[in-house]
C-alpha positions as a printed NumPy array, in Angstrom:
array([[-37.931, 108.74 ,  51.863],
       [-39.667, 111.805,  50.441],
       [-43.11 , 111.342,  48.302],
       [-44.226, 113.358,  45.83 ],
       [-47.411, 115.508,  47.019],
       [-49.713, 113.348,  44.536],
       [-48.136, 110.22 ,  46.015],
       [-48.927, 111.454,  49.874],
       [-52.589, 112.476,  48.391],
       [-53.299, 108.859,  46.976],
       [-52.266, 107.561,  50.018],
       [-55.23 , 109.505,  51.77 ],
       [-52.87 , 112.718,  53.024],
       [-54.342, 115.982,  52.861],
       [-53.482, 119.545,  53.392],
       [-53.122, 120.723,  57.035],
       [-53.414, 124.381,  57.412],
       [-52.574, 126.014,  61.434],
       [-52.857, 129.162,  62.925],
       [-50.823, 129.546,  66.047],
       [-51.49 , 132.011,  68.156],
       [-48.615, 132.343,  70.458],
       [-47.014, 135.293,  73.313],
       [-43.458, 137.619,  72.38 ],
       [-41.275, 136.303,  74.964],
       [-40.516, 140.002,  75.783],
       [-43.944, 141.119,  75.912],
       [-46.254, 138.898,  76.716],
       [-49.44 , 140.955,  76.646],
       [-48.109, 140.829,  72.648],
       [-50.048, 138.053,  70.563],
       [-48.404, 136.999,  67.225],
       [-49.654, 134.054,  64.602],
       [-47.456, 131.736,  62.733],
       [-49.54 , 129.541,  59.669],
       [-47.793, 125.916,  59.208],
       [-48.661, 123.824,  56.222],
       [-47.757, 120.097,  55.792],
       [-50.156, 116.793,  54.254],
       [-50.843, 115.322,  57.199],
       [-53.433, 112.084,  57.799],
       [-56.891, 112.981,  59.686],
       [-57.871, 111.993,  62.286],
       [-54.977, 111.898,  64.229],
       [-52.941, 114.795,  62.582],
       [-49.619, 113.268,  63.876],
       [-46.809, 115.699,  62.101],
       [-49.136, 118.51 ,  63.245],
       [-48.756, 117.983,  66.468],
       [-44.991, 117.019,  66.286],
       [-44.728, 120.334,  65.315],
       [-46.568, 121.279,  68.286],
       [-44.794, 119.826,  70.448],
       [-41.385, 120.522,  69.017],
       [-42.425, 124.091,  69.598],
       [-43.021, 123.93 ,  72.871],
       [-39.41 , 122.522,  73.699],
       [-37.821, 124.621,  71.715],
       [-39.203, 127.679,  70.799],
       [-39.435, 130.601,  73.639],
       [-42.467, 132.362,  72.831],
       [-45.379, 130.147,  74.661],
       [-48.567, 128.757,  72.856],
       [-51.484, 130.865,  73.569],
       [-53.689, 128.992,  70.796],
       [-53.79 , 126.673,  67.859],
       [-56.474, 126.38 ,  65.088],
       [-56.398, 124.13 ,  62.233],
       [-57.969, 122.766,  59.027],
       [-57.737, 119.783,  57.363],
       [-58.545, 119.359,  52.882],
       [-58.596, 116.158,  51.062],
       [-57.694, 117.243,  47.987],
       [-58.513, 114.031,  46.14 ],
       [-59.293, 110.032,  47.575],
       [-57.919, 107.377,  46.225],
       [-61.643, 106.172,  44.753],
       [-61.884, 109.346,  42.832],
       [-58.489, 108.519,  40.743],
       [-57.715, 106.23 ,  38.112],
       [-55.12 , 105.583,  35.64 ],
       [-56.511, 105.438,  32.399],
       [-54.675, 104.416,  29.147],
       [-55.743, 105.222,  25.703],
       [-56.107, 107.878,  22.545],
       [-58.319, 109.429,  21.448],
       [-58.023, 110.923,  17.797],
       [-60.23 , 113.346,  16.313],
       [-59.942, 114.13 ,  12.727]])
């Protein structure tokens, strides 16, 4: 079932960002860097590293290096749904 990003967000998802840093089959003195993106839960950054791991059966160019960040973009204390009007003149 696929959430909508403010859904994942409320639920305490937030932005992963990763570098990785990995060898051209072909020449391997040849570094190149693919960025990911995906809302992902912190501490344990699980779809991150499915997607590491999925790499490393089935892409060909081997991992040299992985770096990562992690954003909460907004906690589910700092939200509320608020109903009312305001009118002004």
């Amino acid at each position: 079932m696929e959430h909508s990003e403010a859904e994942l967000m409320l639920k305490g998802y937030g932005l992963t960002t990763a570098e990785l840093f990995y060898r051209m089959p072909d020449f391997q003195n040849v570094l190149n860097s693919y960025i990911w993106q995906e809302y992902d839960l912190a501490p344990d950054h699980p779809k991150l590293f499915e997607f590491i791991e999925f790499w490393q059966d089935e892409i060909e160019g081997p991992l040299h290096s992985v770096r990562f960040t992690h954003r909460k973009l907004i906690a589910s204390g700092e939200w509320q749904n608020v109903v009312g009007e305001f009118k002004l003149h």
